[in-house]
Coordinates of C-alpha atoms in Angstrom, one line a residue:
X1 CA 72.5 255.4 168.4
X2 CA 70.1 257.4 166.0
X3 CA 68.3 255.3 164.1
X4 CA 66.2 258.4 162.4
X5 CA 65.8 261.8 162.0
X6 CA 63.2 263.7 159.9
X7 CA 61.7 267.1 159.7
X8 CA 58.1 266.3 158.6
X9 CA 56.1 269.0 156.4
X10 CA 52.2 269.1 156.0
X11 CA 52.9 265.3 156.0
X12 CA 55.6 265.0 153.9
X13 CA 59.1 264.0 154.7
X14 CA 62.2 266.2 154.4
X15 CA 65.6 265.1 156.0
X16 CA 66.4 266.5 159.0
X17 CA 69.7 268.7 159.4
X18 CA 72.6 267.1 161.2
X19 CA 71.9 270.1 163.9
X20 CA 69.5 269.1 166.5
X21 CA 68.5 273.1 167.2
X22 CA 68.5 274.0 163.5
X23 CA 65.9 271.0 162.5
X24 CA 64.0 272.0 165.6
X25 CA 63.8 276.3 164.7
X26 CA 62.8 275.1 161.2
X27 CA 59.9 272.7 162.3
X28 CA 59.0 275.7 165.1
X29 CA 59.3 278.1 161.8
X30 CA 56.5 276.2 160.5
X31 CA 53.5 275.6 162.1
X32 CA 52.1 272.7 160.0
X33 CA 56.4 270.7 160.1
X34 CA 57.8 268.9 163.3
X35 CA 61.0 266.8 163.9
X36 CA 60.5 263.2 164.2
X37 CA 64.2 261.7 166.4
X38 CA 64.2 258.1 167.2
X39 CA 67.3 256.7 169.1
X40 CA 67.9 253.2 170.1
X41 CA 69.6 252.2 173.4
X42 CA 71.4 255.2 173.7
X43 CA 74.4 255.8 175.3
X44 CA 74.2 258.8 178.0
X45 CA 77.1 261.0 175.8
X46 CA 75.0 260.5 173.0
X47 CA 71.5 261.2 174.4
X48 CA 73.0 264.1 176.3
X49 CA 73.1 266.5 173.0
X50 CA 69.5 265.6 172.3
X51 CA 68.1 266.3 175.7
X52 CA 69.7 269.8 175.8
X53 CA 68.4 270.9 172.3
X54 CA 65.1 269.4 173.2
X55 CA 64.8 270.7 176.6
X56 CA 63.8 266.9 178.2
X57 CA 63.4 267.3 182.4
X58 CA 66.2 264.9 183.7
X59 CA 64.3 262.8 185.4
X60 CA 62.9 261.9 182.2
X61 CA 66.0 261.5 180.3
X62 CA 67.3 259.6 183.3
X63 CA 64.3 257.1 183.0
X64 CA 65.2 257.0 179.3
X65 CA 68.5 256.1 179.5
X66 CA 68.5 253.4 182.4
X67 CA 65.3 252.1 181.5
X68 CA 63.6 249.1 183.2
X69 CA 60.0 251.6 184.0
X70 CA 56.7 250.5 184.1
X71 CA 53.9 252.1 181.2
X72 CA 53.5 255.6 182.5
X73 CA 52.6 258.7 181.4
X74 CA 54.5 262.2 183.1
X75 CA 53.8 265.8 182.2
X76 CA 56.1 268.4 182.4
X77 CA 56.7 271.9 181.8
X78 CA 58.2 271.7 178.3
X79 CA 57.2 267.7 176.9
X80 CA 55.4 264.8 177.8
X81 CA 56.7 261.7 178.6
X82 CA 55.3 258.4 177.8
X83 CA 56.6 254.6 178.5
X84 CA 55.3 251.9 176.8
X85 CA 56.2 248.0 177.1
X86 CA 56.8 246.9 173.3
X87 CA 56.0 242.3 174.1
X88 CA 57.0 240.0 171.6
X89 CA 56.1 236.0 171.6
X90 CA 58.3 233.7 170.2
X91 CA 56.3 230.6 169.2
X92 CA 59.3 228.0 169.4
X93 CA 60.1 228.4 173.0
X94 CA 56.6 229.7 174.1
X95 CA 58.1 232.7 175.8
X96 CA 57.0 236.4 175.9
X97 CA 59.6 239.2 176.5
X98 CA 59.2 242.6 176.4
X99 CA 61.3 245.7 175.3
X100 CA 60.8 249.1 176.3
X101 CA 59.9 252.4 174.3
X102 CA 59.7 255.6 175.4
X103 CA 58.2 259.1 173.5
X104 CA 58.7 262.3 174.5
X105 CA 56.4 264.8 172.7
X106 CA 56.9 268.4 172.9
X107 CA 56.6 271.6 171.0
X108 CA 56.8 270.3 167.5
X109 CA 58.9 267.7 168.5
X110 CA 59.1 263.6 168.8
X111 CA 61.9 262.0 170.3
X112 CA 61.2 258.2 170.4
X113 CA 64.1 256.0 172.7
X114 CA 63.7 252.1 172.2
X115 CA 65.4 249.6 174.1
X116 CA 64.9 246.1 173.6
X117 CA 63.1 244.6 170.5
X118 CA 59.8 244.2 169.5
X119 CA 58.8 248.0 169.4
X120 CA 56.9 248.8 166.0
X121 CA 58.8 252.1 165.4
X122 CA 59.8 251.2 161.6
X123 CA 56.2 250.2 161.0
X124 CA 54.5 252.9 162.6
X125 CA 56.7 255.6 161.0
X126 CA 56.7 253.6 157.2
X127 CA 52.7 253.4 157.6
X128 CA 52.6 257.1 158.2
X129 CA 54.5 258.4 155.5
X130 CA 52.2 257.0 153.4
X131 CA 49.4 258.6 154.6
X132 CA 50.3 262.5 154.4
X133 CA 46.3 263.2 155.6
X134 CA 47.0 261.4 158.5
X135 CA 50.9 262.7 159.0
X136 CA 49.6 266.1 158.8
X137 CA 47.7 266.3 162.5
X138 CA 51.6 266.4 163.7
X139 CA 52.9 265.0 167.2
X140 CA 49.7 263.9 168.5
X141 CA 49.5 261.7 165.5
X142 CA 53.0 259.9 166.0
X143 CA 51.7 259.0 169.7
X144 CA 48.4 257.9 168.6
X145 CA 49.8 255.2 165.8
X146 CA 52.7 254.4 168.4
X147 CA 50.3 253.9 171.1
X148 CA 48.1 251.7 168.5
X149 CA 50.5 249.6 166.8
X150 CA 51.2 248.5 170.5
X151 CA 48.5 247.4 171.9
X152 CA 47.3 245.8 168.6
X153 CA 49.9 243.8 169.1
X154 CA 49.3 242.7 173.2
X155 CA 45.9 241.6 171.1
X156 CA 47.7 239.0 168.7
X157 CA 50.3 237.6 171.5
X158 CA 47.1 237.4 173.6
X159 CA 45.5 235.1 171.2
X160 CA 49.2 233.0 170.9
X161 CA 48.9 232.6 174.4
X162 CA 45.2 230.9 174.4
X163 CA 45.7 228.7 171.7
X164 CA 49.0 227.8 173.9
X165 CA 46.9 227.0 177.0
X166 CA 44.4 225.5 175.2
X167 CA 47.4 222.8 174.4
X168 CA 48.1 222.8 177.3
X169 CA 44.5 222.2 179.4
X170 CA 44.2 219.3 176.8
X171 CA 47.4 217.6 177.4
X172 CA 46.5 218.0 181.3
X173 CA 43.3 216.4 181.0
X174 CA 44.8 213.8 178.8
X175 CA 44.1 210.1 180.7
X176 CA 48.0 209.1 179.5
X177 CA 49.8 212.9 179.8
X178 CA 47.7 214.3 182.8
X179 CA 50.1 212.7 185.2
X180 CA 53.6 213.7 183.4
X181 CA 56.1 214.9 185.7
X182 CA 57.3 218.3 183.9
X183 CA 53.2 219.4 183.7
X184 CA 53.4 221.1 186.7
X185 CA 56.4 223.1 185.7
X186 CA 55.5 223.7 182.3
X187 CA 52.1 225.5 184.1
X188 CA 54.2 227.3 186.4
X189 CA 56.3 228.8 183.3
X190 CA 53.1 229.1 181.8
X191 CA 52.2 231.9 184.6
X192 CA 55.5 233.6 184.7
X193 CA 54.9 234.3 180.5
X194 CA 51.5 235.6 182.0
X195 CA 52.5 237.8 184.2
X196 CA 55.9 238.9 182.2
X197 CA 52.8 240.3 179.7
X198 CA 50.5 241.7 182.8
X199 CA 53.5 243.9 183.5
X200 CA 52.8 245.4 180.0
X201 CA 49.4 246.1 179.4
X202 CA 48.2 246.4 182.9
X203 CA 50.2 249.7 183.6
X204 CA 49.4 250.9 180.7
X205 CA 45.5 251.7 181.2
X206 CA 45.5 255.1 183.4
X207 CA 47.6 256.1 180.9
X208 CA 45.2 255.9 177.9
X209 CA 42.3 256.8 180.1
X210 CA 43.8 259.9 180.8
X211 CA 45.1 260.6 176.9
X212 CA 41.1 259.6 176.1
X213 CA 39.7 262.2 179.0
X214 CA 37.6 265.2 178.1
X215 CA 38.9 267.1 181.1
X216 CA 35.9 267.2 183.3
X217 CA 37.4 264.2 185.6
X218 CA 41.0 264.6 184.7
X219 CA 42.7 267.7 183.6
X220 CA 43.6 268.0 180.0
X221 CA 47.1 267.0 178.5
X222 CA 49.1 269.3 177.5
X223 CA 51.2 269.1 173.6
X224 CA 47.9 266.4 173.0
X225 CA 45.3 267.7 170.4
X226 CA 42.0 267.2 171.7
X227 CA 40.9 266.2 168.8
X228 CA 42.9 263.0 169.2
X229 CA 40.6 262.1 172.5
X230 CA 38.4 259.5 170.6
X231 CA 41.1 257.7 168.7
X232 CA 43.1 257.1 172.0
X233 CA 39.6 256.2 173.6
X234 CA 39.6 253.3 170.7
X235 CA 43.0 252.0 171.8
X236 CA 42.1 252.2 175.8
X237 CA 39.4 250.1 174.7
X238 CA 41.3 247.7 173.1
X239 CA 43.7 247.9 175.8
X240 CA 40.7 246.9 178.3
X241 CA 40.2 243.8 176.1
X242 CA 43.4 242.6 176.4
X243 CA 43.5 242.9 180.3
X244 CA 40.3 241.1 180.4
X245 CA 42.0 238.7 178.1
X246 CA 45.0 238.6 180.6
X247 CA 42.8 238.2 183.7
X248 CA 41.0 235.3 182.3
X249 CA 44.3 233.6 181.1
X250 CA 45.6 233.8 184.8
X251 CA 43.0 232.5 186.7
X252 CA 42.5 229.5 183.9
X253 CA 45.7 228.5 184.1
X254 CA 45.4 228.8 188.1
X255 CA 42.6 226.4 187.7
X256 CA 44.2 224.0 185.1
X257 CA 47.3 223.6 187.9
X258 CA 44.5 223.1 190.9
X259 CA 43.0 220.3 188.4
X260 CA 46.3 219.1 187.6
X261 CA 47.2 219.1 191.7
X262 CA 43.8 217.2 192.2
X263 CA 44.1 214.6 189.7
X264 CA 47.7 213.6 191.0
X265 CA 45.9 213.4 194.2
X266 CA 43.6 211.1 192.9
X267 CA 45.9 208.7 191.5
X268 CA 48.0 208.6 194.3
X269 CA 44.9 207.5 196.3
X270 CA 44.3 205.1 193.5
X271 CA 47.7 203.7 193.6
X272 CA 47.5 203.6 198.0
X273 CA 43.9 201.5 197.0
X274 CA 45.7 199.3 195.3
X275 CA 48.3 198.7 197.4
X276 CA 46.5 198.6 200.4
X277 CA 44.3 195.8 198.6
X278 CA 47.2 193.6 197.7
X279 CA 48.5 194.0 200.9
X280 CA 45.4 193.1 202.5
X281 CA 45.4 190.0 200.4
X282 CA 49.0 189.0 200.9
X283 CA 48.3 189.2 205.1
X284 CA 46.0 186.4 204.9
X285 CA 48.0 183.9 204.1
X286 CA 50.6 185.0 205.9
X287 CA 49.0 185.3 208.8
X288 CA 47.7 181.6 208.4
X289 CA 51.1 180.2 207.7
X290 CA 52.6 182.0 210.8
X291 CA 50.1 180.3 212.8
X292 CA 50.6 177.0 211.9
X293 CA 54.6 177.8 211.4
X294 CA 54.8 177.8 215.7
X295 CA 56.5 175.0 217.1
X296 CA 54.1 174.2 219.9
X297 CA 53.3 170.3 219.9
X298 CA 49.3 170.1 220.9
X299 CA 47.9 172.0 217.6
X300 CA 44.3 171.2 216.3
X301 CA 45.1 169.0 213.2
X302 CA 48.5 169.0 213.2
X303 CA 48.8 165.6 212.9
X304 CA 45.9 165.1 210.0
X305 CA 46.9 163.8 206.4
X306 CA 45.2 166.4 204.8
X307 CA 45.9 169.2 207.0
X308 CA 48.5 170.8 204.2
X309 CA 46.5 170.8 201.7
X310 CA 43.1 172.4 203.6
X311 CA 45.2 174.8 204.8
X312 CA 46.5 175.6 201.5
X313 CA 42.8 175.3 200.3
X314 CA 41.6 177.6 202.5
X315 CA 44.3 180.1 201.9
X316 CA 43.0 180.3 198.1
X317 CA 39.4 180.3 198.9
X318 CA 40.1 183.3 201.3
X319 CA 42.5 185.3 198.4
X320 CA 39.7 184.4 195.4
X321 CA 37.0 185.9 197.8
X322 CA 39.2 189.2 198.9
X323 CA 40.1 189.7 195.3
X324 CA 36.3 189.5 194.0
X325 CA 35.7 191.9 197.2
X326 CA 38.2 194.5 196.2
X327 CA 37.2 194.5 192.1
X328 CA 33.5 195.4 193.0
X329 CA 34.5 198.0 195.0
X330 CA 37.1 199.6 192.6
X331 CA 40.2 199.2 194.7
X332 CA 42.0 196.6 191.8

């Protein structure tokens, strides 16, 4: 469905006409107005219309429409054609999803698809029509604060996502949590939110190093104001923080599950110590009651008074001794 449409004029907003083409020829008439379309989930009847006045390249629109496409940016003979991977954290269930916006930017056009939740669309478009100055530089503009508002964001569900594992490393580390049974698979889910928000910004930094080039080691991009280069080198920076961010959270949590695997390893030893030492304890006088438990009839003071009770003496002595034995050494 269309969610907007607006015909933008030296940075002030004017409706846009229910006619795709005539909005268009009147932003083209004008060489300080362009048309600002945003759709969300479209169907393919109603993104057909748009496509044809706008002059999208069909494997474009097609990526539009079905969606599910990693952060790219394509170039083609009449637009250009960016994906970006809106994420969203939701702080109850500690899970991080992501939704999918594309922006095709053309000749005095911006046709924004969204599919999914979390893009910042309503934001991004409020934000600039209160700033006419900054509405006034046109497409580029639109695809800058888009672009922005984005990875701003990857920056605050980054910082979600440490003070989560930060929880989380303590309660692993805890002497009376550290051994629960659901740790393991809460570090597991852990690294699948992690890499659900890899898939996000990772893609996403060719991208904004090629929107940031000067040309001399990538060509230029076409319906992109040069101008522009040093804001989008700004949010390719901030991009390069959050992977770093990313890569650091990964290989933490990595380590928190091999610390986690080592600990249980530990107490299991423990607990095989322990057992081993009772065990070792029980043997003795079991071993010295099956001796004198055979029926044979010449035994060495079988027939004694007190052979019952030194035997039994004995038996103690011998479990006093292996207990005193085994708590030096650690193993009770």
């Amino acid at each position: 469905m269309i969610v907007d449409c607006a015909i933008y004029r030296d940075g002030q907003r004017a409706e846009g006409a229910g006619d795709f083409s005539a909005a268009l020829d009147t932003a083209r008439a004008d060489s300080g107005a362009f048309v600002w379309i945003g759709l969300h989930e479209p169907t393919e009847d109603e993104f057909d219309r748009v496509s044809q006045e706008f002059k999208l390249h069909p494997l474009a629109v097609e990526d539009a429409l079905k969606a599910h496409q990693r952060p790219k940016l394509e170039v083609y003979d009449d637009s250009l054609f960016m994906v970006l991977k809106p994420v969203t954290y939701e702080p109850k269930s500690d899970e991080v999803s992501s939704g999918e916006l594309m922006i095709f930017l053309g000749d005095s056009f911006v046709v924004t698809v969204r599919h999914g939740e979390g893009a910042p669309l309503d934001e991004v478009r409020d934000r600039l029509e209160r700033n006419p100055d900054l509405l006034r530089h046109g497409p580029t503009t639109v695809l800058h604060s888009i672009t922005d508002a984005t990875v701003d964001h990857y920056l605050d569900v980054a910082t979600e996502l440490q003070t989560d594992l930060e929880e989380l490393e303590t309660e692993v580390f805890s002497p009376t949590d550290g051994g629960s049974r659901d740790i393991a698979s809460r570090i597991y889910t852990f690294k699948r939110q992690i890499l659900e928000f890899r898939r996000a910004t990772g893609p996403l930094a060719p991208p904004l190093s090629r929107l940031s080039s000067n040309g001399q080691f990538a060509p230029a991009v076409p319906f992109v104001d040069d101008s522009a280069q040093p804001f989008f080198r700004d949010v390719s920076d901030h991009l390069t923080r959050v992977n770093e961010s990313v890569e650091g959270l990964d290989r933490l949590v990595s380590d928190i599950l091999s610390a986690h695997l080592a600990q249980m390893s530990v107490r299991q030893n423990d607990d095989m110590r322990k057992i081993s030492a009772w065990a070792a304890m029980a043997a003795v006088p079991t071993m010295i009651a099956g001796i004198y438990g055979m029926n044979f009839e010449h035994m060495p003071e079988l027939r004694w008074t007190w052979s019952y009770p030194a035997a039994v003496a004995v038996m103690v002595v011998l479990e006093v001794l292996l207990h005193r034995l085994f708590k030096r050494r650690g193993w009770l």
